[in-house]
Coordinates of C-alpha atoms (C1' of nucleotides) in Angstrom, one line a residue:
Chain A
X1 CA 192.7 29.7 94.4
X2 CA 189.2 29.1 94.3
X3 CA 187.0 32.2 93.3
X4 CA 184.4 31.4 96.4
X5 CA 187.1 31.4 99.2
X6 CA 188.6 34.7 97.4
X7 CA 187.9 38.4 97.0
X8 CA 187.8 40.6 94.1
X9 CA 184.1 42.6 94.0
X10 CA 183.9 42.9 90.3
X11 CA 181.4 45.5 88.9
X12 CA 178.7 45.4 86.2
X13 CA 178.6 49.1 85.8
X14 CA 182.0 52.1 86.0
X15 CA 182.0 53.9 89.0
X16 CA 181.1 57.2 88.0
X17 CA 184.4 59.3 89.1
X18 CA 186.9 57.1 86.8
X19 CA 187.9 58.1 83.6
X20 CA 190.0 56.8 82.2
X21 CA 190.3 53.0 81.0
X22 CA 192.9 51.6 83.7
X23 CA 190.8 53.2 86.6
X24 CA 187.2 51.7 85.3
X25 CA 189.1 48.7 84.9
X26 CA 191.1 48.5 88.2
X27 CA 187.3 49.3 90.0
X28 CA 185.6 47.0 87.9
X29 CA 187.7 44.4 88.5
X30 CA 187.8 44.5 92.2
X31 CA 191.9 45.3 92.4
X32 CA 191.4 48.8 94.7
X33 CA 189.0 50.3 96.3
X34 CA 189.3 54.4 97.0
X35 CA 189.8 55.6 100.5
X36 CA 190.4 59.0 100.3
X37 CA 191.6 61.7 97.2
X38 CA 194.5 59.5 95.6
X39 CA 194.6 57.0 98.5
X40 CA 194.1 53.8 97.8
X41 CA 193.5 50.4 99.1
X42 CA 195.1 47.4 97.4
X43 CA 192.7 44.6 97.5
X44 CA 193.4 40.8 96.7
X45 CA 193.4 40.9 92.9
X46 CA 195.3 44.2 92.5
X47 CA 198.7 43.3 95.5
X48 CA 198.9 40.1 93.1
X49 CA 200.1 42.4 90.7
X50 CA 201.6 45.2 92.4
X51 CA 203.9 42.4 94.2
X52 CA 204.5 40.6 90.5
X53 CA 205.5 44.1 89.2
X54 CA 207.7 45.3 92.1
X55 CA 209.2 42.0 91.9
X56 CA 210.5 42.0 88.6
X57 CA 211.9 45.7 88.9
X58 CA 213.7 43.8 92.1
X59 CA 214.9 41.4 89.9
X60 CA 216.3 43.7 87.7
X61 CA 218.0 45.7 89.8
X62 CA 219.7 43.0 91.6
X63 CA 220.8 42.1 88.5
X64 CA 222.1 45.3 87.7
X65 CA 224.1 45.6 90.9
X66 CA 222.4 47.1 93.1
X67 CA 221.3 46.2 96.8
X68 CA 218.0 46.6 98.4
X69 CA 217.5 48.5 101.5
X70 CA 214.3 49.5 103.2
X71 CA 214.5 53.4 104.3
X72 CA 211.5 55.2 106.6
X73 CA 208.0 56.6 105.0
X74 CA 208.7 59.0 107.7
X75 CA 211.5 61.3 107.8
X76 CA 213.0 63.8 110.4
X77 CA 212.8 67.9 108.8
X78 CA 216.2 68.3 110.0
X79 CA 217.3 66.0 107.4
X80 CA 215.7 68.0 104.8
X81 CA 216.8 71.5 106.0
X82 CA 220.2 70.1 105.6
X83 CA 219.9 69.9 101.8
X84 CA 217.9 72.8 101.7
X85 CA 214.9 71.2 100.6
X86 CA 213.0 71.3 103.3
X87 CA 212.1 74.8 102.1
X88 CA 212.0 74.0 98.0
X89 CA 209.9 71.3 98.0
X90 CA 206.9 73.4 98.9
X91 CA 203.4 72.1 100.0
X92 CA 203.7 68.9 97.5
X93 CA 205.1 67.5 101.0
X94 CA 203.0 66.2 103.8
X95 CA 204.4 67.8 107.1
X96 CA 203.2 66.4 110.1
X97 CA 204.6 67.0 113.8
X98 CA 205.3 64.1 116.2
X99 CA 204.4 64.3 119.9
X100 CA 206.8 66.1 120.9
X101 CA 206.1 68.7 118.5
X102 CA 209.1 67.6 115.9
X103 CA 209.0 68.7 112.5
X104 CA 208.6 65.1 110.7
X105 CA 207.5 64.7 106.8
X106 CA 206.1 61.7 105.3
X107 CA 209.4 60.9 102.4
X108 CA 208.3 61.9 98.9
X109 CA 211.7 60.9 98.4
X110 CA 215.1 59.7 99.8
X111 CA 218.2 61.3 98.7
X112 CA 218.7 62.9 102.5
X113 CA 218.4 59.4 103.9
X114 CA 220.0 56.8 101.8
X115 CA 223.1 59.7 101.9
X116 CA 223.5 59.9 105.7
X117 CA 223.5 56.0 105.6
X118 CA 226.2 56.4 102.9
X119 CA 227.9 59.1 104.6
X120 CA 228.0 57.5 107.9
X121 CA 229.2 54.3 107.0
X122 CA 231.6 54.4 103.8
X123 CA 235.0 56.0 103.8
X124 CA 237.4 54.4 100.9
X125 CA 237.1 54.8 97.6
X126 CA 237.8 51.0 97.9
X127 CA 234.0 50.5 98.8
X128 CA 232.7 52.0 95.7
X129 CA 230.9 51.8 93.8
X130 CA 227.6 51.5 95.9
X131 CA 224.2 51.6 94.7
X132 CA 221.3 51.1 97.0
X133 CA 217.5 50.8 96.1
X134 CA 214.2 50.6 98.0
X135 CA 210.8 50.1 97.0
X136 CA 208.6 51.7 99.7
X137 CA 205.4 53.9 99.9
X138 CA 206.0 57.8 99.3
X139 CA 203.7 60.6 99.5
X140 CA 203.5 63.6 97.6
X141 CA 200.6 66.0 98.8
X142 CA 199.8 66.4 94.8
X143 CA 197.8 69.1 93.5
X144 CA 195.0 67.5 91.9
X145 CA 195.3 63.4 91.9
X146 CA 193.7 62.1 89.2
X147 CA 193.0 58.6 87.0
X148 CA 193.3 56.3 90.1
X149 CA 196.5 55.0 91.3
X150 CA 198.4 56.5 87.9
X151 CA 198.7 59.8 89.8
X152 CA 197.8 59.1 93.3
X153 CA 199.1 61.0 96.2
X154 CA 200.6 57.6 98.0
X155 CA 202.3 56.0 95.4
X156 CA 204.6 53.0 95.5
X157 CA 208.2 53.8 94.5
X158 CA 211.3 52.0 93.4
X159 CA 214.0 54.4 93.9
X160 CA 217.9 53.7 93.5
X161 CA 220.7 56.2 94.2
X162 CA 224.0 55.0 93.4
X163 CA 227.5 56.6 94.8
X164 CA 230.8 56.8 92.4
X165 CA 233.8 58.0 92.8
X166 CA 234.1 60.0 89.8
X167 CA 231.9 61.6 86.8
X168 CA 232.7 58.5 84.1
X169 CA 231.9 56.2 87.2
X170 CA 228.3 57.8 87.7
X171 CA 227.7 58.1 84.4
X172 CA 228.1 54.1 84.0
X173 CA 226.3 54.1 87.0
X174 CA 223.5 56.1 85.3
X175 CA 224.0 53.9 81.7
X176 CA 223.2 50.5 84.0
X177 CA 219.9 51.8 85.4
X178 CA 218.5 52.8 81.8
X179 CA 219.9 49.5 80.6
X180 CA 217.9 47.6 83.9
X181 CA 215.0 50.1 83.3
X182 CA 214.6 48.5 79.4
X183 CA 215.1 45.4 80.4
X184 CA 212.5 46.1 83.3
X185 CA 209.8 47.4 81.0
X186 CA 210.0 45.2 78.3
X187 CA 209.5 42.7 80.8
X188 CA 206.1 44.1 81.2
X189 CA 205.3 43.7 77.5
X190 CA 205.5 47.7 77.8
X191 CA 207.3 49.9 74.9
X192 CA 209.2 52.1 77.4
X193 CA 210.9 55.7 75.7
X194 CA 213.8 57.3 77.3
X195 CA 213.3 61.2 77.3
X196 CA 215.6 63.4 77.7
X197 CA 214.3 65.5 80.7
X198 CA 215.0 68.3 82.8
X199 CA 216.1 67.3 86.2
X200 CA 213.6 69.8 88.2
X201 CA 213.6 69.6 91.7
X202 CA 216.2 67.4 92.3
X203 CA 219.0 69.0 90.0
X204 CA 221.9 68.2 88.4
X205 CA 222.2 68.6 84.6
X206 CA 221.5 64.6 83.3
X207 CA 218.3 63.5 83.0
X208 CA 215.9 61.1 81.3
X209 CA 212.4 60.3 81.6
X210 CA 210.7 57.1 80.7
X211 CA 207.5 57.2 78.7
X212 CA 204.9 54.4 77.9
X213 CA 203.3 54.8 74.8
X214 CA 199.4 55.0 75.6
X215 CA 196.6 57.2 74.1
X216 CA 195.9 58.3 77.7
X217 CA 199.3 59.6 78.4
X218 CA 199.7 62.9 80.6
X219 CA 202.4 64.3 78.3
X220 CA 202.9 64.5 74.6
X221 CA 206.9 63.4 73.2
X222 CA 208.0 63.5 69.9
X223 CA 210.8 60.9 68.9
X224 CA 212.7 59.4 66.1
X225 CA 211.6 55.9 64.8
X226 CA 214.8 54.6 65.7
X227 CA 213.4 54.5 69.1
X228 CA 211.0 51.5 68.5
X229 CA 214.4 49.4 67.0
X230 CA 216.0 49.7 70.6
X231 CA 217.6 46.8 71.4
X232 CA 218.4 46.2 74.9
X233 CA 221.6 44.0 74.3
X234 CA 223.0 46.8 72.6
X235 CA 222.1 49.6 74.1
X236 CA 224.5 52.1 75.6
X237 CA 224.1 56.3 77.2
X238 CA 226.0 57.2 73.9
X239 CA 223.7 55.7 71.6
X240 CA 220.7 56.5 73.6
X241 CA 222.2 60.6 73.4
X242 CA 222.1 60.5 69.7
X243 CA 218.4 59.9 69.7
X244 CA 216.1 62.6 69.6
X245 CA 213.0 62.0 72.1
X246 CA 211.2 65.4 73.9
X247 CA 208.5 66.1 75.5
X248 CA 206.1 68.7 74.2
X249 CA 207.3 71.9 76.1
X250 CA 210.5 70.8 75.3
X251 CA 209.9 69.6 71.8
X252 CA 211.2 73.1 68.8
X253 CA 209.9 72.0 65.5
X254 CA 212.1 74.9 64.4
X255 CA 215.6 73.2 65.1
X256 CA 214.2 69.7 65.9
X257 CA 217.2 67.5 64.6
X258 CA 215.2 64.8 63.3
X259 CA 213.9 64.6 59.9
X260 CA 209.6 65.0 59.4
X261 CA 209.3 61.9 58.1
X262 CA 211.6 60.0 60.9
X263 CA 209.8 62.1 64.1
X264 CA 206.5 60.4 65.3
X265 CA 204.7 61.6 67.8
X266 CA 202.8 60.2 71.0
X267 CA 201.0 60.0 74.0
X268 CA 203.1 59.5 77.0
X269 CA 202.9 58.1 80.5
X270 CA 206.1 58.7 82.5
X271 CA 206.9 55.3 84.6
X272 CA 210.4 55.8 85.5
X273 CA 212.8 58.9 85.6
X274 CA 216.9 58.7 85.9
X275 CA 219.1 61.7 87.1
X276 CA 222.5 62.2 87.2
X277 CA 223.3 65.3 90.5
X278 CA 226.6 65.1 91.2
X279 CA 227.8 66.5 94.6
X280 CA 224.3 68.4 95.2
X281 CA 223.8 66.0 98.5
X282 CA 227.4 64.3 99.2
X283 CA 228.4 67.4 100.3
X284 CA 226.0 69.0 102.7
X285 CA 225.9 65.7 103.9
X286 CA 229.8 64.8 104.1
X287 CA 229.4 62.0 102.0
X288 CA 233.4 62.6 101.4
X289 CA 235.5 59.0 100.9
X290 CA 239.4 59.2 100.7
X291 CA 240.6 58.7 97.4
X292 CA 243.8 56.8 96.2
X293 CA 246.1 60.0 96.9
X294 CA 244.7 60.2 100.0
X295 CA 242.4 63.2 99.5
X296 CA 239.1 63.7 100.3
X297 CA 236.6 63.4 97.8
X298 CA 232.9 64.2 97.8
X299 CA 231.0 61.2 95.9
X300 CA 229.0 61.4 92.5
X301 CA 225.8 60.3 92.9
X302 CA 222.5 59.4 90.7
X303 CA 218.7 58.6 91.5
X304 CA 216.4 56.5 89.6
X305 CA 212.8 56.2 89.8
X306 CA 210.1 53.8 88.8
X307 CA 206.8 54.6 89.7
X308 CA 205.9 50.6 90.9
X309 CA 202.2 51.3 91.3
X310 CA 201.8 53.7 88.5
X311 CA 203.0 50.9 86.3
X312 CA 199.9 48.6 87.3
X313 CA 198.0 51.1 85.5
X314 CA 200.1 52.3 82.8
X315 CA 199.6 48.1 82.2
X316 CA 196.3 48.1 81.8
X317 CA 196.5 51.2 79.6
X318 CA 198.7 49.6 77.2
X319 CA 197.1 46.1 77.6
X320 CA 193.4 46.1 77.6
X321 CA 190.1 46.0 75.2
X322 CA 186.2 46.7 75.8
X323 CA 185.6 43.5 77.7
X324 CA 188.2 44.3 80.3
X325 CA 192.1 43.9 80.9
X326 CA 194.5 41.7 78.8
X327 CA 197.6 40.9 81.1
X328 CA 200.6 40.0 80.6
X329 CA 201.6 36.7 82.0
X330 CA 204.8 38.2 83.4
X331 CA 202.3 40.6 85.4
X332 CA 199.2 38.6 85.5
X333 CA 197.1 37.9 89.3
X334 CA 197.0 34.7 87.9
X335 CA 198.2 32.8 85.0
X336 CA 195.0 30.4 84.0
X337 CA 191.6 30.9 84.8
X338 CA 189.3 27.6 85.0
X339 CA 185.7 28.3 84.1
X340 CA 182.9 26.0 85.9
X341 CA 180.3 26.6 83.6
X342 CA 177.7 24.0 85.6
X343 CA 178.5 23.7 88.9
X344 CA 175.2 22.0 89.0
X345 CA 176.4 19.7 86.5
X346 CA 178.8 16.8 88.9
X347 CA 180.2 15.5 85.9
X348 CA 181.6 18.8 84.9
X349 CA 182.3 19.8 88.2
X350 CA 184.3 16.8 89.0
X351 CA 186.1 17.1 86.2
X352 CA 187.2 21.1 87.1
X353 CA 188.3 20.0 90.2
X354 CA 190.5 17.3 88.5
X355 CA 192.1 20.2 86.2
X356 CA 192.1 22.2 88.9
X357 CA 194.3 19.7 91.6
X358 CA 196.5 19.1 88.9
X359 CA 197.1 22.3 87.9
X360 CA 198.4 23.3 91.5
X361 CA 200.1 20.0 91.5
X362 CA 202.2 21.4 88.3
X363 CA 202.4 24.5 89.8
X364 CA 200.6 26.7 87.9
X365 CA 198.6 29.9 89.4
X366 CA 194.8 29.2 88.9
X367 CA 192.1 31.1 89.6
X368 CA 188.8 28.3 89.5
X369 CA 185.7 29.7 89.1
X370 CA 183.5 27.4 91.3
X371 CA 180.7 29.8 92.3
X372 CA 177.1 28.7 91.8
X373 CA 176.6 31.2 88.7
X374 CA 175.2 31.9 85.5
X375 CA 178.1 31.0 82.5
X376 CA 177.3 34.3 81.0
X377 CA 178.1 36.4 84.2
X378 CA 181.6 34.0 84.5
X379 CA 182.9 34.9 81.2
X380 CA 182.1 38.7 81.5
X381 CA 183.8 38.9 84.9
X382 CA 187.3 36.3 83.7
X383 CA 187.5 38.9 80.6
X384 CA 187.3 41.6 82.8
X385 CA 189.8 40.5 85.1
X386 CA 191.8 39.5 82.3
X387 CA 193.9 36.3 83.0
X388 CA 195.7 35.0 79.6
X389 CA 194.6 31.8 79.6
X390 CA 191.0 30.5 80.1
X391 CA 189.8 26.9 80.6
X392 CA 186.1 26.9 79.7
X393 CA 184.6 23.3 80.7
X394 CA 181.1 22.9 80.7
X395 CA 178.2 20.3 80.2
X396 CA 178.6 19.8 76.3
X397 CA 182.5 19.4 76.7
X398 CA 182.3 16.7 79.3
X399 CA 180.6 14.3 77.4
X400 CA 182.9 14.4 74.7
X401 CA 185.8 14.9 77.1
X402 CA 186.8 17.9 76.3
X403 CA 187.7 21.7 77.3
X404 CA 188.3 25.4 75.5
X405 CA 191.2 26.8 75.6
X406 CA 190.9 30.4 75.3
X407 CA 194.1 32.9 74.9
X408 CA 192.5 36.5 76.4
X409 CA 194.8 38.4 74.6
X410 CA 194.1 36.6 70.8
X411 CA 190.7 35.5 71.6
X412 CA 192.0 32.6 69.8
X413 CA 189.9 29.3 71.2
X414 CA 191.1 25.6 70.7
X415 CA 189.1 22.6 71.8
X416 CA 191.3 20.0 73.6
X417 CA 191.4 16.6 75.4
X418 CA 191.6 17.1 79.1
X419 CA 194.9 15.9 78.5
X420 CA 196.2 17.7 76.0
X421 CA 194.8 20.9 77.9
X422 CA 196.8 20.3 80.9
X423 CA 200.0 19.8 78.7
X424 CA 199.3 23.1 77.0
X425 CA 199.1 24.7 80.6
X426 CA 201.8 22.7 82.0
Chain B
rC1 C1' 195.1 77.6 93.6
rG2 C1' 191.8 79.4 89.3
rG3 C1' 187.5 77.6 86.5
rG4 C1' 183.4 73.9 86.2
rG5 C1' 180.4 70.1 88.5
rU6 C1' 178.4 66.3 91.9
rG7 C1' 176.8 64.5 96.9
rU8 C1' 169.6 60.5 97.5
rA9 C1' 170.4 52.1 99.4
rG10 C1' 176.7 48.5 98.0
rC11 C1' 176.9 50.5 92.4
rG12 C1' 174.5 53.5 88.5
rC13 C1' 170.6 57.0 88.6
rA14 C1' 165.4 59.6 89.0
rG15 C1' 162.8 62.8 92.4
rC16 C1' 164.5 69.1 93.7
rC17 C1' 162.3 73.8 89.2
rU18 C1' 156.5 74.1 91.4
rG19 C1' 157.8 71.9 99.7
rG20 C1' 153.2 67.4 101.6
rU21 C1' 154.6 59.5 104.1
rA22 C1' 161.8 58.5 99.4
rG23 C1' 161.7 55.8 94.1
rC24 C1' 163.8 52.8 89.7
rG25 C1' 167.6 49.4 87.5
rC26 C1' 171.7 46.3 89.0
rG27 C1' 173.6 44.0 93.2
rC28 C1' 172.2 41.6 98.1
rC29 C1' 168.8 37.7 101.1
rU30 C1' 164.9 33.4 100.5
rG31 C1' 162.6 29.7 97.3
rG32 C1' 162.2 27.7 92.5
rU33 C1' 164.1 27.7 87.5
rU34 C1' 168.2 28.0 83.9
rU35 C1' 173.5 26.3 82.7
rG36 C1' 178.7 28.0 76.4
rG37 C1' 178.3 34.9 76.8
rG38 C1' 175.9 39.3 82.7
rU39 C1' 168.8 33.3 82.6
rC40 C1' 163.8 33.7 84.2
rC41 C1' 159.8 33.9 88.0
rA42 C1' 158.0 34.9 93.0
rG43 C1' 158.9 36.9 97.7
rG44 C1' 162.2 40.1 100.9
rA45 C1' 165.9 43.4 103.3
rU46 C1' 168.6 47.9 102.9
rG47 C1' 168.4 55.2 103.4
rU48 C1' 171.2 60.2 109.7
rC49 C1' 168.6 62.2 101.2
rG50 C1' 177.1 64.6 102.8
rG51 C1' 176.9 67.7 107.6
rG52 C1' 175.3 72.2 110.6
rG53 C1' 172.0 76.2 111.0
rG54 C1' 167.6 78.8 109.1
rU55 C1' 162.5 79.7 106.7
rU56 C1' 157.8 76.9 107.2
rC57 C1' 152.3 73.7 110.1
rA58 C1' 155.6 70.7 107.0
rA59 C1' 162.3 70.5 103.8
rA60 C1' 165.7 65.5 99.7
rU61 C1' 163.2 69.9 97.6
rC62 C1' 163.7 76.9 99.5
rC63 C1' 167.9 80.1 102.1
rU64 C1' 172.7 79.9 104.4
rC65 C1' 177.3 78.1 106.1
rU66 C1' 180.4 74.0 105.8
rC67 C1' 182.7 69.3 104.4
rA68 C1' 183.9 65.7 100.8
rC69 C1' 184.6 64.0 96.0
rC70 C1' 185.1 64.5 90.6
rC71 C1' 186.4 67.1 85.9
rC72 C1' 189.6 71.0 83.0
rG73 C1' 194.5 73.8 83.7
rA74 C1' 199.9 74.7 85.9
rC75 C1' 203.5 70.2 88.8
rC76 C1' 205.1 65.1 89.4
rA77 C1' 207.1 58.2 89.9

RNA sequence: CGGGGUGUAGCGCAGCCUGGUAGCGCGCCUGGUUUGGGUCCAGGAUGUCGGGGGUUCAAAUCCUCUCACCCCGACCA
């Protein structure tokens, strides 16, 4: 992509409303622009990486078993009054009324819906077990939105509900999504904690809640070390039990288990939460199969969440430095950026469009600054939009034929041949 | 919802106290200049001063109602 056919209004100075660091950056950078309190508009630079993001936590939970499905952002009440919730969730939901004058709600959820699917179209045991995920938009009418899209009141969700036939079956159920969830985060170059949590609105007694590490976390969790020496290949629910991790409310310095000098303590920003309910929905919604002895029997079922767009900024949080954001390249809107530092200059200019062709050629995701601009201004808006790798080409390198390589994240720069800089890439 | 604050050009702000033709920086447009860390020079465009009502000869400025947004707290992916 070349920067003059694209998009991304980068700012010299922070927008006075943000904050914190992954809001200033996300403005400054041209990813979203606000529309309304904690409504957002995704604009070219920032979908990049709200797409990469939602589809590595697809990935994952492919791999994990699990089958995607796309469910309604708007919901019938009835649905909800036959759970109950309709009434418990309280003013956090959005209620609107259709023409007819229906009760409808914009889903801040979709335990009601995925379980009427369920209910209506699996009867055996035989089938199970099931899990189904969606990522789609939900809306909860929050009390005060705050720090951008990390607590915006549309908010792009993954969220998984699986369906087993017994307790042990959920809970392996439950011990694959915190395996996927991880594997998911790590992916993200993101240290992800599991919690243990209470289950709050949507009930049930098992419960974790996955915390970033970041100085600008919402919540403070204490932990045991051992946490940080998690190793996904080995991880299992009984292991994970065993560790001590709370949040601060939940946190007793009295009768905490874990010794002074193994409990650290943190800033946290919750990206993902797992629950284990039971029966609280198979059964008001008859989601009964017929079991071996030919009984019926009402399903156990989990939900899993991972907050998709929260993550872009819990990112940037984790990944970022004075001149602007440092991505990762699993996340990053593009992987190489190619500085044209005299456009002016048709030597150098014919060169970048050289690197340039053959860089789409080798199918690499470059982002070529070709605007008519000052170098200074091109460096201070590629380090602000943070792609982690630059190649700086300008008048000086052409005559000796060569090019900077420049890492965002080290700062480490190398001069190299044309050649040799493309191989790098490549 | 309780407490605090802000609305003036695309962004950041001054002007308001003490009423009298609406300003600065950045950005934007034109021309030139510069080209390895937000170049420099010249010229130019851009405002229902958040909205309604009131006081006054006269309101960005005073009064009043209202709306929006932000920050601190309790909730949440």
């Amino acid at each position: 992509m070349r920067s003059s056919l694209f998009f991304y209004p980068t700012l010299k100075e922070t927008p006075q409303e943000a904050q914190v660091a992954s809001h200033r950056l996300m403005l400054r950078s041209g990813m979203i622009t606000q529309v309304t309190s904690g409504i957002y508009s995704w604009l070219p630079l920032g979908l990049r990486v709200l797409k990469k993001i939602a589809q590595i936590v697809r990935e994952e939970q492919d791999r994990a078993g699990s089958l995607e499905v796309l469910m309604p952002t708007i919901q019938p009440a009835e649905l909800w009054e036959r759970s109950g919730r309709y009434h418990d969730y309280g003013k956090e939901m959005l209620r609107i009324k259709d023409r007819h004058e229906r009760d409808m709600l914009y889903g801040p959820t979709a335990e009601e819906v995925i379980t009427e699917i369920f209910a209506r179209f699996i009867k055996s045991y035989r089938d199970l077990p099931k899990r189904f995920y969606n990522i789609q938009w939900k809306f909860r009418d929050e009390i005060r939105p705050r720090f951008g899209i990390m607590r915006g009141r549309e908010f792009l969700m993954k969220d998984n509900y699986s369906f087993d036939l017994t307790i042990e079956g959920a809970k392996a159920s439950y011990q694959a999504m915190l395996e996927a969830y991880v594997r998911t985060f790590a992916r993200m170059d993101l240290t992800a904690i599991p919690v243990r949590a209470s289950s709050g609105a949507i009930g049930g007694n098992l419960s974790h809640e996955f915390q970033i590490l970041a100085e600008t976390g919402e919540s403070e969790i204490f932990y045991d070390v051992d946490y940080e020496k998690l190793d996904v290949n080995t991880l299992t629910l009984d292991h994970l039990q065993t560790l001590y991790a709370a949040s601060d409310e939940l946190h007793d310095s009295q009768n905490c288990p874990v010794p002074l000098e193994r409990l650290k303590t943190a800033r946290g920003i919750e990206v993902g939460h797992v629950f284990y309910f039971g029966t609280k929905y198979s059964i008001p919604f008859n989601a009964y199969v017929m079991g071996p002895d030919g009984k019926q029997i009402p399903v156990e079922m989990g939900s899993y969440g991972i907050g998709v767009s929260r993550l872009v900024g819990a990112i940037i949080e984790a990944h970022h430095d004075e001149r602007g954001i440092k991505w990762p390249e699993s996340v990053a809107p593009f992987r190489v950026g190619l500085l044209n530092l005299n456009m002016k200059d048709a030597a150098c200019s014919q060169l970048c469009e050289d690197i340039y062709l053959k860089l789409l050629q080798g199918g690499i995701d470059v982002l070529y600054d070709d605007r008519d601009m000052g170098p200074g201004a091109k460096f201070a808006d590629m380090d602000l939009i943070g792609l982690p790798w630059q190649i700086i080409v300008g008048s000086r390198g052409v005559a000796l034929g060569q090019c900077e390589v420049k890492n965002r994240r080290t700062d480490e720069r190398v001069q190299l041949s044309i050649e040799d800089a493309l191989k790098w890439m490549l």
